[in-house]
GROMACS .gro file of C-alpha atoms in nm:
model
  143
    1MET     CA    1  -0.551   0.728   0.332
    2ASN     CA    2  -0.648   0.537   0.664
    3ALA     CA    3  -0.661   0.141   0.698
    4GLN     CA    4  -0.996   0.068   0.520
    5GLU     CA    5  -0.889   0.291   0.193
    6ILE     CA    6  -0.559   0.031   0.161
    7ILE     CA    7  -0.800  -0.262   0.280
    8SER     CA    8  -1.070  -0.167   0.014
    9SER     CA    9  -0.748  -0.097  -0.260
   10ILE     CA   10  -0.522  -0.403  -0.248
   11SER     CA   11  -0.934  -0.616  -0.205
   12THR     CA   12  -0.964  -0.466  -0.523
   13ARG     CA   13  -0.586  -0.539  -0.680
   14THR     CA   14  -0.565  -0.873  -0.501
   15GLY     CA   15  -0.923  -1.003  -0.591
   16LEU     CA   16  -0.945  -1.113  -0.271
   17ASP     CA   17  -1.325  -1.072  -0.001
   18PRO     CA   18  -1.350  -0.706   0.269
   19ALA     CA   19  -1.303  -0.982   0.517
   20ARG     CA   20  -1.036  -1.198   0.386
   21THR     CA   21  -0.817  -0.861   0.323
   22GLU     CA   22  -0.887  -0.701   0.664
   23MET     CA   23  -0.752  -1.003   0.812
   24ALA     CA   24  -0.418  -1.074   0.560
   25VAL     CA   25  -0.379  -0.716   0.622
   26GLY     CA   26  -0.436  -0.734   0.977
   27THR     CA   27  -0.165  -0.988   1.050
   28ILE     CA   28   0.104  -0.848   0.857
   29LEU     CA   29   0.084  -0.546   1.063
   30SER     CA   30   0.073  -0.757   1.332
   31VAL     CA   31   0.350  -0.912   1.242
   32LEU     CA   32   0.574  -0.597   1.159
   33GLU     CA   33   0.475  -0.461   1.484
   34HIS     CA   34   0.561  -0.748   1.699
   35GLU     CA   35   0.936  -0.802   1.485
   36ALA     CA   36   1.002  -0.352   1.407
   37GLY     CA   37   0.908  -0.259   1.722
   38GLU     CA   38   0.697  -0.013   1.854
   39ASP     CA   39   0.951   0.247   1.722
   40ARG     CA   40   1.008   0.144   1.422
   41ILE     CA   41   0.628   0.127   1.351
   42ALA     CA   42   0.498   0.407   1.539
   43PRO     CA   43   0.557   0.599   1.220
   44LEU     CA   44   0.285   0.430   1.029
   45PHE     CA   45   0.047   0.423   1.267
   46GLY     CA   46   0.060   0.788   1.294
   47LYS     CA   47   0.004   0.799   0.966
   48VAL     CA   48  -0.240   0.485   0.882
   49PRO     CA   49  -0.535   0.584   1.097
   50GLY     CA   50  -0.714   0.212   1.259
   51ALA     CA   51  -0.394   0.085   1.122
   52GLU     CA   52  -0.253   0.030   1.540
   53ASP     CA   53  -0.641  -0.056   1.537
   54LEU     CA   54  -0.621  -0.319   1.247
   55ALA     CA   55  -0.289  -0.516   1.388
   56HIS     CA   56  -0.418  -0.552   1.732
   57SER     CA   57  -0.770  -0.766   1.643
   58HIS     CA   58  -0.539  -0.914   1.440
   59ASP     CA   59  -0.245  -0.967   1.775
   60VAL     CA   60  -0.052  -1.250   1.573
   61MET     CA   61   0.079  -1.313   1.959
   62ALA     CA   62  -0.297  -1.356   2.125
   63VAL     CA   63  -0.300  -1.692   2.053
   64SER     CA   64  -0.011  -1.808   2.194
   65GLU     CA   65   0.010  -1.584   2.494
   66GLY     CA   66  -0.292  -1.775   2.605
   67GLY     CA   67  -0.178  -2.110   2.550
   68GLY     CA   68  -0.455  -2.216   2.347
   69GLY     CA   69  -0.502  -2.181   1.959
   70GLY     CA   70  -0.453  -2.613   1.874
   71LEU     CA   71  -0.164  -2.745   1.703
   72LEU     CA   72  -0.129  -2.353   1.589
   73GLY     CA   73  -0.088  -2.198   1.957
   74THR     CA   74   0.155  -2.507   2.103
   75ILE     CA   75   0.364  -2.464   1.784
   76GLY     CA   76   0.429  -2.107   1.855
   77SER     CA   77   0.444  -2.121   2.234
   78ALA     CA   78   0.741  -2.332   2.143
   79VAL     CA   79   0.908  -2.118   1.908
   80ASN     CA   80   0.868  -1.852   2.164
   81GLY     CA   81   0.986  -2.055   2.414
   82LEU     CA   82   1.275  -2.114   2.168
   83LEU     CA   83   1.316  -1.826   1.949
   84GLY     CA   84   1.163  -1.530   2.185
   85GLU     CA   85   0.926  -1.334   2.021
   86LYS     CA   86   1.001  -1.195   1.731
   87ALA     CA   87   1.000  -1.535   1.539
   88GLY     CA   88   0.731  -1.667   1.747
   89ALA     CA   89   0.521  -1.339   1.581
   90LEU     CA   90   0.676  -1.415   1.222
   91VAL     CA   91   0.606  -1.823   1.230
   92ASN     CA   92   0.235  -1.769   1.413
   93GLY     CA   93   0.116  -1.486   1.088
   94VAL     CA   94   0.267  -1.674   0.801
   95ALA     CA   95   0.018  -2.036   1.015
   96GLN     CA   96  -0.245  -1.750   1.023
   97LEU     CA   97  -0.240  -1.648   0.762
   98ARG     CA   98  -0.220  -1.999   0.569
   99ALA     CA   99  -0.487  -2.177   0.761
  100SER     CA  100  -0.774  -1.844   0.647
  101GLY     CA  101  -0.762  -2.090   0.260
  102LEU     CA  102  -0.485  -1.724   0.158
  103ASP     CA  103  -0.265  -1.929  -0.137
  104VAL     CA  104   0.123  -1.853  -0.090
  105GLU     CA  105   0.024  -1.586  -0.422
  106GLN     CA  106  -0.278  -1.435  -0.240
  107ILE     CA  107  -0.036  -1.378   0.064
  108LYS     CA  108   0.275  -1.246  -0.158
  109GLN     CA  109   0.044  -0.946  -0.372
  110ALA     CA  110  -0.165  -0.861   0.008
  111GLY     CA  111   0.174  -0.832   0.113
  112GLU     CA  112   0.294  -0.656  -0.158
  113THR     CA  113  -0.016  -0.415  -0.224
  114LEU     CA  114   0.059  -0.355   0.182
  115LEU     CA  115   0.351  -0.261   0.145
  116GLU     CA  116   0.386  -0.022  -0.133
  117GLN     CA  117   0.031   0.107  -0.006
  118ALA     CA  118   0.268   0.182   0.364
  119GLU     CA  119   0.554   0.366   0.185
  120ALA     CA  120   0.378   0.622   0.001
  121ALA     CA  121   0.192   0.684   0.382
  122VAL     CA  122   0.560   0.732   0.562
  123GLY     CA  123   0.788   0.742   0.301
  124PRO     CA  124   1.031   0.492   0.190
  125ASP     CA  125   1.298   0.521   0.392
  126ALA     CA  126   1.069   0.463   0.712
  127MET     CA  127   0.982   0.230   0.536
  128LYS     CA  128   1.269   0.057   0.527
  129LYS     CA  129   1.334   0.071   0.846
  130ILE     CA  130   1.026  -0.154   0.896
  131VAL     CA  131   1.086  -0.433   0.675
  132ASP     CA  132   1.467  -0.430   0.739
  133ALA     CA  133   1.440  -0.459   1.107
  134VAL     CA  134   1.228  -0.852   1.008
  135PRO     CA  135   1.435  -1.001   0.808
  136GLY     CA  136   1.260  -1.367   0.749
  137LEU     CA  137   0.995  -1.122   0.599
  138LYS     CA  138   1.040  -1.230   0.226
  139GLY     CA  139   1.095  -1.539   0.325
  140GLN     CA  140   0.788  -1.580   0.515
  141LEU     CA  141   0.567  -1.440   0.336
  142GLY     CA  142   0.684  -1.479  -0.039
  143LEU     CA  143   0.805  -1.114  -0.053
   0.00000   0.00000   0.00000
């Protein structure tokens, strides 16, 4: 299974168009990468070709690192300064998903389906390590 197959599956299941699904998947993967850390996310990126590139193309920290991005960039920069990069990644990711026009249910469906597909690729133990490393994931993304 590769990243494009995951996007197609999520798009079919959720009814989202492929472009918005790609953005949602890339954003969630970017949050996981920043929050869980490279050592935990490496098995997923290794088993799902294209996942790492997708996460990097929708990097949730790119907005705040450049200092731009209007209100989102300002909020992300403030959160990063107060709480560090990990908290900022989740806040930026949620803001990015909501700013794209996705509602809470669409975000939840995309996230749940992504986690199911990722678990099928890397196994339940590796996925549990990733999810457990991101304590706010369930509350913020509705998963």
